[in-house]
Coordinates of C-alpha atoms in Angstrom, one line a residue:
M1 CA 32.8 9.3 1.9
K2 CA 31.6 12.2 -0.2
K3 CA 32.0 14.6 2.8
V4 CA 35.6 13.5 3.2
I5 CA 36.4 14.1 -0.4
L6 CA 34.8 17.5 -0.4
F7 CA 36.7 18.5 2.7
V8 CA 40.0 17.4 1.2
L9 CA 39.3 19.3 -2.0
F10 CA 38.3 22.4 -0.1
A11 CA 41.4 22.2 2.0
L12 CA 43.7 21.9 -1.0
C13 CA 42.0 24.7 -2.9
S14 CA 42.0 27.1 0.1
T15 CA 45.8 26.6 0.6
M16 CA 46.4 27.3 -3.1
M17 CA 44.6 30.6 -2.9
L18 CA 46.8 31.7 0.0
A19 CA 50.0 30.9 -1.9
Q20 CA 49.9 34.0 -4.1
T21 CA 53.0 35.6 -5.5
I22 CA 54.1 39.2 -6.0
T23 CA 56.8 40.7 -8.0
V24 CA 59.6 42.7 -6.3
K25 CA 61.8 44.9 -8.5
G26 CA 64.9 46.7 -7.6
T27 CA 68.7 46.4 -7.4
V28 CA 70.7 45.1 -4.5
I29 CA 74.1 46.8 -4.5
G30 CA 77.2 46.1 -2.4
A31 CA 78.3 48.6 0.2
E32 CA 82.0 48.3 -0.6
D33 CA 82.0 48.5 -4.4
G34 CA 78.5 49.6 -5.4
M35 CA 78.2 46.7 -7.8
P36 CA 75.0 44.6 -8.1
V37 CA 74.9 41.6 -5.7
I38 CA 73.9 38.3 -7.3
G39 CA 72.2 35.7 -5.1
A40 CA 71.4 38.1 -2.2
Y41 CA 68.6 37.0 0.0
V42 CA 65.9 39.7 0.4
L43 CA 63.5 39.3 3.4
Q44 CA 60.3 41.3 3.9
Q45 CA 60.6 43.1 7.2
G46 CA 58.5 41.6 10.0
T47 CA 57.6 38.4 8.1
N48 CA 59.1 35.2 6.9
N49 CA 58.6 36.1 3.3
G50 CA 61.8 36.2 1.2
T51 CA 63.4 35.5 -2.1
S52 CA 66.9 35.6 -3.6
T53 CA 68.1 37.9 -6.3
D54 CA 69.1 36.8 -9.8

């Protein structure tokens, strides 16, 4: 039973370490009017990592 509990704790901790965050800064502007775009989805090229602008 102890081995099962230790395995579950290890699995949970290892996934939390992989879920790290980074800060992306910049401005997304519209091509037509040059104004900032609110709620645009930004995707890191070649990955599934993305976020939306505020």
